[in-house]
Coordinates of C-alpha atoms in Angstrom, one line a residue:
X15 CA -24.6 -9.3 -2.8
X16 CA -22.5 -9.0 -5.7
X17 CA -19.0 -6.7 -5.7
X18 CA -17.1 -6.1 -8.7
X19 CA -13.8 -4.2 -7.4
X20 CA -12.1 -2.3 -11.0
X21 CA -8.6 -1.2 -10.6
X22 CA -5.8 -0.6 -13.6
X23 CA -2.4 -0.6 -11.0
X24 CA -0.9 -3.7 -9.4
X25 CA 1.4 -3.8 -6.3
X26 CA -0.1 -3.1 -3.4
X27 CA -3.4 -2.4 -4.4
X28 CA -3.7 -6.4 -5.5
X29 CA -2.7 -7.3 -1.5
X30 CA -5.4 -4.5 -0.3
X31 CA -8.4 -6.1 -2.2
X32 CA -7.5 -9.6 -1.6
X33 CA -7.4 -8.8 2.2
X34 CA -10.9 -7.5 2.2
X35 CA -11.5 -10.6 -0.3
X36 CA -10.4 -13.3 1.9
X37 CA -12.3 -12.3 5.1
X38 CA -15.6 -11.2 3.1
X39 CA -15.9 -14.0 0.7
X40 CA -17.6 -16.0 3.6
X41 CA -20.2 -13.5 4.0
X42 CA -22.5 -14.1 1.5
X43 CA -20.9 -11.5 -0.9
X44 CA -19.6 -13.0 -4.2
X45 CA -16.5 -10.7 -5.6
X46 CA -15.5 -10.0 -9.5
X47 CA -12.6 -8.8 -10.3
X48 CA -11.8 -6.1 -13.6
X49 CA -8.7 -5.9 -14.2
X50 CA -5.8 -4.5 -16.5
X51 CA -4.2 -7.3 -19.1
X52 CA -1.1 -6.1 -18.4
X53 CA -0.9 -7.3 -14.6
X54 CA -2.5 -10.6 -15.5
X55 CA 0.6 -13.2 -14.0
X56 CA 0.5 -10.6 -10.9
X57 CA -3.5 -11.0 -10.6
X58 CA -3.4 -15.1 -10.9
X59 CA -0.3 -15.3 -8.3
X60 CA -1.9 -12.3 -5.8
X61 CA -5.7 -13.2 -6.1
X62 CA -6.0 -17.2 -7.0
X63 CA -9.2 -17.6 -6.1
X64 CA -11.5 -14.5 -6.7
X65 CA -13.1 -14.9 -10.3
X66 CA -11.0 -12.2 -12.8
X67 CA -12.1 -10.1 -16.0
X68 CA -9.1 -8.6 -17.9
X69 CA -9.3 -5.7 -20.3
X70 CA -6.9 -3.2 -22.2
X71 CA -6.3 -0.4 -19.6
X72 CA -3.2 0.8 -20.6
X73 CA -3.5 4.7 -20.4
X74 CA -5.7 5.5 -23.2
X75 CA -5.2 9.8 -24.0
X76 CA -7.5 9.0 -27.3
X77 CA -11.0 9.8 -26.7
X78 CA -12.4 6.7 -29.1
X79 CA -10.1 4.5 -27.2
X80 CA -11.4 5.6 -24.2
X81 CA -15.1 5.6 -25.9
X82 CA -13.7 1.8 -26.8
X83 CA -12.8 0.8 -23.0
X84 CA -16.7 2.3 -21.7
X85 CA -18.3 0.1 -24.0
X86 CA -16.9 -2.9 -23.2
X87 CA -17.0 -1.7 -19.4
X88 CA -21.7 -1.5 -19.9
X89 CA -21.3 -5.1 -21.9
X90 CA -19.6 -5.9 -18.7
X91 CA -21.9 -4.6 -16.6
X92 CA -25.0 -5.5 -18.4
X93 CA -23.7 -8.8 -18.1
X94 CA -22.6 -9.4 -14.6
X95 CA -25.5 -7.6 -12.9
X96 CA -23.0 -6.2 -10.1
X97 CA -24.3 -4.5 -7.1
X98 CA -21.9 -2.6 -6.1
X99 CA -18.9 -1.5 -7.9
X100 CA -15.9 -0.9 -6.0
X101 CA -13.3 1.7 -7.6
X102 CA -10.0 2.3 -7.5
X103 CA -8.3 5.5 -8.6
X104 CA -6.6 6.2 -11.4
X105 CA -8.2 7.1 -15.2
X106 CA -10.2 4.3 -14.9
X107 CA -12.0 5.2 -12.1
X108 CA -13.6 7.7 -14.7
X109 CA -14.4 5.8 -17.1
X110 CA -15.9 3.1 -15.6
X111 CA -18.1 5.9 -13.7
X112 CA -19.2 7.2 -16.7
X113 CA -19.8 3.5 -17.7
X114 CA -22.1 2.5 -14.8
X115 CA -24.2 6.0 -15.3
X116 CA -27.1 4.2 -17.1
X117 CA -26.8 1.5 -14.2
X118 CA -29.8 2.7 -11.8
X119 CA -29.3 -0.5 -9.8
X120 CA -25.5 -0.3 -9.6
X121 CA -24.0 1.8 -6.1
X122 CA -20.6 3.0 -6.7
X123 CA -18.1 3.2 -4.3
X124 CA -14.4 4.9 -5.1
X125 CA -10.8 4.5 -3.2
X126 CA -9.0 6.9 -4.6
X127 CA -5.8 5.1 -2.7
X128 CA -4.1 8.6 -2.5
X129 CA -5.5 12.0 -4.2
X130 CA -3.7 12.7 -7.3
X131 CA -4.0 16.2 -8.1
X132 CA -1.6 16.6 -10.3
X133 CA -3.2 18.1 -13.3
X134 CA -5.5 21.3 -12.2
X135 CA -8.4 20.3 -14.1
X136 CA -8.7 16.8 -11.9
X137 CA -9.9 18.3 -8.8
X138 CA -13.1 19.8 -10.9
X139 CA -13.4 16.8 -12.8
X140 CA -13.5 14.8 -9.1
X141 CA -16.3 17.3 -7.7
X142 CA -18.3 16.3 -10.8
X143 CA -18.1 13.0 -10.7
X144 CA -18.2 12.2 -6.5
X145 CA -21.5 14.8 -6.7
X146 CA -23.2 12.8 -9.5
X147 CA -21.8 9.4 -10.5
X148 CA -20.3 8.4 -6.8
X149 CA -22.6 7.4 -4.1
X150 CA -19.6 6.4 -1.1
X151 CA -16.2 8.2 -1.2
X152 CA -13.8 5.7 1.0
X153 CA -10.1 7.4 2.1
X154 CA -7.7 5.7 3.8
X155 CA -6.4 7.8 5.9
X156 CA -6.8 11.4 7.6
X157 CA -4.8 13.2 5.1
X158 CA -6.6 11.9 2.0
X159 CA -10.0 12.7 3.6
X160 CA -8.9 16.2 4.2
X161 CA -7.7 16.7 0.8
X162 CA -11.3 15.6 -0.6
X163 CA -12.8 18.7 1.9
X164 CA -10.2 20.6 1.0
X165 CA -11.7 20.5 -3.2
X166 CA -14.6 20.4 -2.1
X167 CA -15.1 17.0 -3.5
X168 CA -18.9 15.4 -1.9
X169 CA -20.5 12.3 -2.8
X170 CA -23.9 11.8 -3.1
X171 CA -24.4 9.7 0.2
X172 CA -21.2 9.7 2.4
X173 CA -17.5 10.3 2.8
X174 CA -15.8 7.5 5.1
X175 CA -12.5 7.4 6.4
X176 CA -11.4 3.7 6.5
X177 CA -7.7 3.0 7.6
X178 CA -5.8 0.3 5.5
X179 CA -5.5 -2.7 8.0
X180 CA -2.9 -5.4 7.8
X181 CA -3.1 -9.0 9.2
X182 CA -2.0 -9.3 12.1
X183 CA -2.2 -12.7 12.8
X184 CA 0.7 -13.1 10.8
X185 CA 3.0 -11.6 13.3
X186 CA 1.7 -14.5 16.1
X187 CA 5.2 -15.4 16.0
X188 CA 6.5 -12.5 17.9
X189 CA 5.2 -13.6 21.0
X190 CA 7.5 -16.7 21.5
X191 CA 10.8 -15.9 21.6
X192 CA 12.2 -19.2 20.6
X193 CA 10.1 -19.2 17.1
X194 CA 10.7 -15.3 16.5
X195 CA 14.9 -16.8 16.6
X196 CA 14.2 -19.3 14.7
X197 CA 12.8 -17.3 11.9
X198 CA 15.5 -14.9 12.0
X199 CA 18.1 -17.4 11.8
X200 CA 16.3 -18.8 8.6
X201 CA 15.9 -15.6 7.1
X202 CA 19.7 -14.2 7.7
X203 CA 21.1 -17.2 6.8
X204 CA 19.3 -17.1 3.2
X205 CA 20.1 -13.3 3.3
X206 CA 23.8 -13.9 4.2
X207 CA 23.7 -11.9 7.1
X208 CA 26.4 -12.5 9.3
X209 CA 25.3 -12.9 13.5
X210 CA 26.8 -8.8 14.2
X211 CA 25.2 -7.3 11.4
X212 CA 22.1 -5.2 11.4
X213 CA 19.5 -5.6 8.8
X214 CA 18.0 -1.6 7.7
X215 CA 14.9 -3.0 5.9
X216 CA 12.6 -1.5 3.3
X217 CA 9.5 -2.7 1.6
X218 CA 7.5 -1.5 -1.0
X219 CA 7.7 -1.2 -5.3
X220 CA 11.1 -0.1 -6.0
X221 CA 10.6 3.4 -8.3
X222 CA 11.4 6.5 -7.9
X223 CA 8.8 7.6 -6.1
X224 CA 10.3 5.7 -3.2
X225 CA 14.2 6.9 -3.5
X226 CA 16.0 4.0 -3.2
X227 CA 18.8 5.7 -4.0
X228 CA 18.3 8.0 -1.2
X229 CA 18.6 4.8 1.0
X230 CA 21.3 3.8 -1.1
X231 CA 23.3 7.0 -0.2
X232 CA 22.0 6.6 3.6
X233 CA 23.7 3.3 3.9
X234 CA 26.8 3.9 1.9
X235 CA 27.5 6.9 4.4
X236 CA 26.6 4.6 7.3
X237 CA 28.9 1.7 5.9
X238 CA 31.6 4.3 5.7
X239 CA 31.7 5.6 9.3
X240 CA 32.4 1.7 10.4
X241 CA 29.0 0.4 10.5
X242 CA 27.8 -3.4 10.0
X243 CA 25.0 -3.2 8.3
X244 CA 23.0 -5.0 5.0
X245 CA 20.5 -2.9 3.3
X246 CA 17.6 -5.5 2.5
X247 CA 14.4 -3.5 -0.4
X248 CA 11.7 -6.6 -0.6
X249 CA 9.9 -5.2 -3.7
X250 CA 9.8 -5.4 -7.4
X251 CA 11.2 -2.5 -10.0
X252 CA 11.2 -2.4 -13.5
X253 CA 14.3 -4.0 -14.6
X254 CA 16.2 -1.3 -15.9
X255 CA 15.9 0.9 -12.6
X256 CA 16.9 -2.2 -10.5
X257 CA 19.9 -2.2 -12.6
X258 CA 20.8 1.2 -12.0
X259 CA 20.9 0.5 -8.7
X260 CA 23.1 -2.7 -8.9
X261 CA 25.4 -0.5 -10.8
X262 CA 25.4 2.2 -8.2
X263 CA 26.2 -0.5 -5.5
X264 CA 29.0 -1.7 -8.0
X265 CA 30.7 1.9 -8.3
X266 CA 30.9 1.8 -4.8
X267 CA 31.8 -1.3 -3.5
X268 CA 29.1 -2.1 -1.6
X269 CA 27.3 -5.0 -3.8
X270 CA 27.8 -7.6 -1.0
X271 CA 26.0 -5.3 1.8
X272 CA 22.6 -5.0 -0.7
X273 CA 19.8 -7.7 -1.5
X274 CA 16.7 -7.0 -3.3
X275 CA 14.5 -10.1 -2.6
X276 CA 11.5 -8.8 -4.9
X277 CA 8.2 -9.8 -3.5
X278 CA 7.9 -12.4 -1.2
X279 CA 5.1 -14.7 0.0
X280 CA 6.0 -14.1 3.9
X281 CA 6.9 -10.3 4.3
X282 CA 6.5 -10.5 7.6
X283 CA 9.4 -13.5 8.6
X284 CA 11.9 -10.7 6.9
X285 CA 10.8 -7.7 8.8
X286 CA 10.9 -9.5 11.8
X287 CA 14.2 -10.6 11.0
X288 CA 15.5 -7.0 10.3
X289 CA 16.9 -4.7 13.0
X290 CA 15.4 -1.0 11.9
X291 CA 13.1 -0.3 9.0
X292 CA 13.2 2.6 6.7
X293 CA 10.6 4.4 4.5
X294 CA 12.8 6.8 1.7
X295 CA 9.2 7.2 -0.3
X296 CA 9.1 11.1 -1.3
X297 CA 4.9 11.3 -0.4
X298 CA 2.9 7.7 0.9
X299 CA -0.8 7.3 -0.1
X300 CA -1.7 4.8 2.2
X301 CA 0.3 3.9 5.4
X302 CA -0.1 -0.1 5.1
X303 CA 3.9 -0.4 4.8
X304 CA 4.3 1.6 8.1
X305 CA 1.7 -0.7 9.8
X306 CA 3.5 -3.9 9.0
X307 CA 7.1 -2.1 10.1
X308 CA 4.9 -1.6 13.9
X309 CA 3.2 -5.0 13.6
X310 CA 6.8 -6.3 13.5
X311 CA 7.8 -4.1 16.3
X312 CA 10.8 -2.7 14.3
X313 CA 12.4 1.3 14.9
X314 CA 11.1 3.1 12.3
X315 CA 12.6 5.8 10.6
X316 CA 11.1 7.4 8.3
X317 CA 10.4 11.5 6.6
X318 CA 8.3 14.2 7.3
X319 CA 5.5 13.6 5.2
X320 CA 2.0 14.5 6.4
X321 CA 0.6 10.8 6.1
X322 CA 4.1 9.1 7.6
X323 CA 3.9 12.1 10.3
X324 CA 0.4 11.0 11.0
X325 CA 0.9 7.3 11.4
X326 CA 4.0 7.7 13.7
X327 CA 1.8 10.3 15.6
X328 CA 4.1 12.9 14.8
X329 CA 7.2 11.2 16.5
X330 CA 5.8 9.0 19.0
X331 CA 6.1 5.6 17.5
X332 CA 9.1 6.2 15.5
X333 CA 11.7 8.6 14.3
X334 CA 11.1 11.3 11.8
X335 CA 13.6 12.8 9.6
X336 CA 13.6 15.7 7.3
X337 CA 12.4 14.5 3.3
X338 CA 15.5 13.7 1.4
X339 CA 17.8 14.9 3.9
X340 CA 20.5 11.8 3.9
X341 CA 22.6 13.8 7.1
X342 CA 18.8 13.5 9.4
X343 CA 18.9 10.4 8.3
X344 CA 21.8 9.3 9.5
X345 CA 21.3 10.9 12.5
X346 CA 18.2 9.3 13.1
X347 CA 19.8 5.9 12.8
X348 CA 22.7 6.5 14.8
X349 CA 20.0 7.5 18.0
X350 CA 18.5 3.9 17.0
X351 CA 22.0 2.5 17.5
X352 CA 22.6 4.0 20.6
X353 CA 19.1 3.9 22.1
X354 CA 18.5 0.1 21.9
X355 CA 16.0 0.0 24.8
X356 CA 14.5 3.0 24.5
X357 CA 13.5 1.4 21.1
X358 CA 12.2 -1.5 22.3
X359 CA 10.2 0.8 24.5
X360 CA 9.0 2.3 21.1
X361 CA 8.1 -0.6 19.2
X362 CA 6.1 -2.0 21.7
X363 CA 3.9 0.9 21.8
X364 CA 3.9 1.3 18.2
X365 CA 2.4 -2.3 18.2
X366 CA -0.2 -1.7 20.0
X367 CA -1.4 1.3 18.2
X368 CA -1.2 0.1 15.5
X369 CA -3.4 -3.0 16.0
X370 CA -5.7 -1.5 17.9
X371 CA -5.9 1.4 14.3
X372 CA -4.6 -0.5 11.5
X373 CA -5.7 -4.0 11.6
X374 CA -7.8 -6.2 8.7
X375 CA -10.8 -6.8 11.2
X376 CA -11.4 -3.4 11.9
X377 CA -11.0 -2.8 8.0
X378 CA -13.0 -5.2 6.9
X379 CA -16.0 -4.2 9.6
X380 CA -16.6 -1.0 8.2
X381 CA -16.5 -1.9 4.8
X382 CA -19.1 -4.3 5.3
X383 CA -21.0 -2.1 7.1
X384 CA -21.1 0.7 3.8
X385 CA -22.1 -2.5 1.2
X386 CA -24.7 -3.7 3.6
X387 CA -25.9 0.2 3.6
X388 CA -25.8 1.0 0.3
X389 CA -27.1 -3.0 -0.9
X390 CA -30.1 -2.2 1.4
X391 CA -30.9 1.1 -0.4
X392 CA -30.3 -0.3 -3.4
X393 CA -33.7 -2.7 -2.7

């Protein structure tokens, strides 16, 4: 069985796909990636050992370009034979639909990785294409598959709902007390955390889709009313915004109590080594950072978005505070101080959820079970 997986972001979605890479590639299932040029360093560090075909698929609002980036999509396709294409969202999950068309062989599967509706012609344009081009619509999570019935949006064959599942394996460590210590004295020590100081922890792109500067303002009121705390983003930004944010901390005086790491190879040593973990994103598509906050049985704090509401269980596994409001916030993190076992209490359950909902084996299960489905039809 061959999979080509086609995708023009970066970020998270590179982690997602070489998940499901890494535990499939042993299954008799050979994987191609497409990819944009424009991530290629991010695609060699992120995916080293799944074979990689790059192409210009910088947003293209010409219709020739466009007309351009289809035809080189069928050569592709003529030429690698694929079984199954696997889509992410995004403009080119369009065009390479309309490329595969001609394709009677090919089964196409599409992630949309979060609806975006944001232009009222694309919810049309998604019933067209899920009714004629799209044989398997995966979501991953309850809120995107309800936004798909909501428009009405039906694939040929089926709609799953597949959670994004992390490794959990990783988090081993917790378990023994003496390593999990160890770890954190590594980690604070590189992060020049001092032994009485409390790590508020956020992960994820830096952009302004996820308000650092919302956390920003969270922590400089915090840091004012006599706390000891660092503020730790592990992401990457566009240089420019990071800057902005440097400058911010500058202006007021608060440079030494911020450290943006930028991606790092072992997440999950730093969130363990953090004291409460924060999500400031304005609306979450998938809920794979809030998975590896449980797996590393920090509080969470986080807003009232549907998908964060829906992780948390609407308050159950974490704290939930009003969108932008930096005063709920606050609050939220001061009943964290306070309630220290209570949280404990908290984290533990919010472990076990979420290995039981959100891990890579259950993830991976059910997507082998669609390829094997749809490869079978396909002969």
């Amino acid at each position: 069985m061959k999979i080509m997986y086609l995708s023009a972001t970066a970020g998270g979605t590179l982690k997602y796909i070489n998940m499901l890479y890494e535990k499939l590639k042993n299954e008799d299932i050979e994987f191609v990636g497409v990819f944009s040029e424009n991530h290629k360093e991010m695609c060699e560090k992120d995916l080293p050992d799944m074979r990689k075909i790059y192409l210009n698929m910088k947003a293209k609002r010409n219709v020739f370009e466009n007309i351009s980036l289809i035809i080189k999509l069928k050569e592709i396709f003529k030429k690698e034979s694929p079984d199954i294409l696997y889509i992410n969202g995004g403009r080119i999950s369009f065009v390479s639909r309309l490329a595969a068309r001609s394709f009677k062989n090919i089964r196409i599967v599409f992630n949309p990785h979060g609806w975006n509706f944001n232009k009222p012609f694309i919810p049309f344009l998604e019933r067209v294409f899920a009714k004629n081009i799209t044989d398997v619509i995966i979501n991953d999570s309850k809120k995107e598959e309800n936004l798909a019935k909501k428009y009405n949006i039906n694939p040929k064959l089926a709609m799953a709902q597949i959670n994004t599942g992390i490794d959990f394996t990783k988090y081993n460590d917790l378990n023994d007390e003496n390593k999990k210590q160890e770890i954190r004295k590594k980690i604070r020590e590189e992060l020049k955390v001092d032994e009485f100081q409390k790590i508020i922890v956020q992960l994820g792109n830096i952009n302004e889709k996820r308000d650092p500067f919302l956390m920003l303002n969270i922590g400089l009121a915090i840091i004012k009313m006599g706390y000891n705390i660092k503020l730790i983003m592990i992401g990457d930004g566009e240089p420019e915004y990071i800057k902005k944010i440097m400058e911010f901390a500058e202006e007021n005086n608060i440079l030494d109590k911020i450290e943006i790491t930028g991606w790092v190879d072992d997440v999950s040593e730093y969130l363990i080594s953090s004291d409460i973990a924060l999500s400031t994103v304005r609306d979450e598509n998938t809920p794979i950072i809030l998975a590896e906050y449980m797996a590393a049985k920090l509080p969470i704090i986080t807003n009232n978005s549907e998908i964060n509401a829906e992780i948390l269980d609407y308050g159950k596994f974490g704290k939930i505070a009003e969108n932008g409001d930096v005063e709920d916030y606050i609050s939220k993190i001061q009943e964290v101080f306070i309630e220290f076992n209570k949280n404990k209490t908290f984290a533990e359950s919010a472990y076990r959820y979420a290995k039981e909902n959100y891990n890579i084996n259950n993830m991976t299960k059910k997507h082998m079970e669609i390829f094997k489905i749809l490869f079978e039809e396909r002969n």
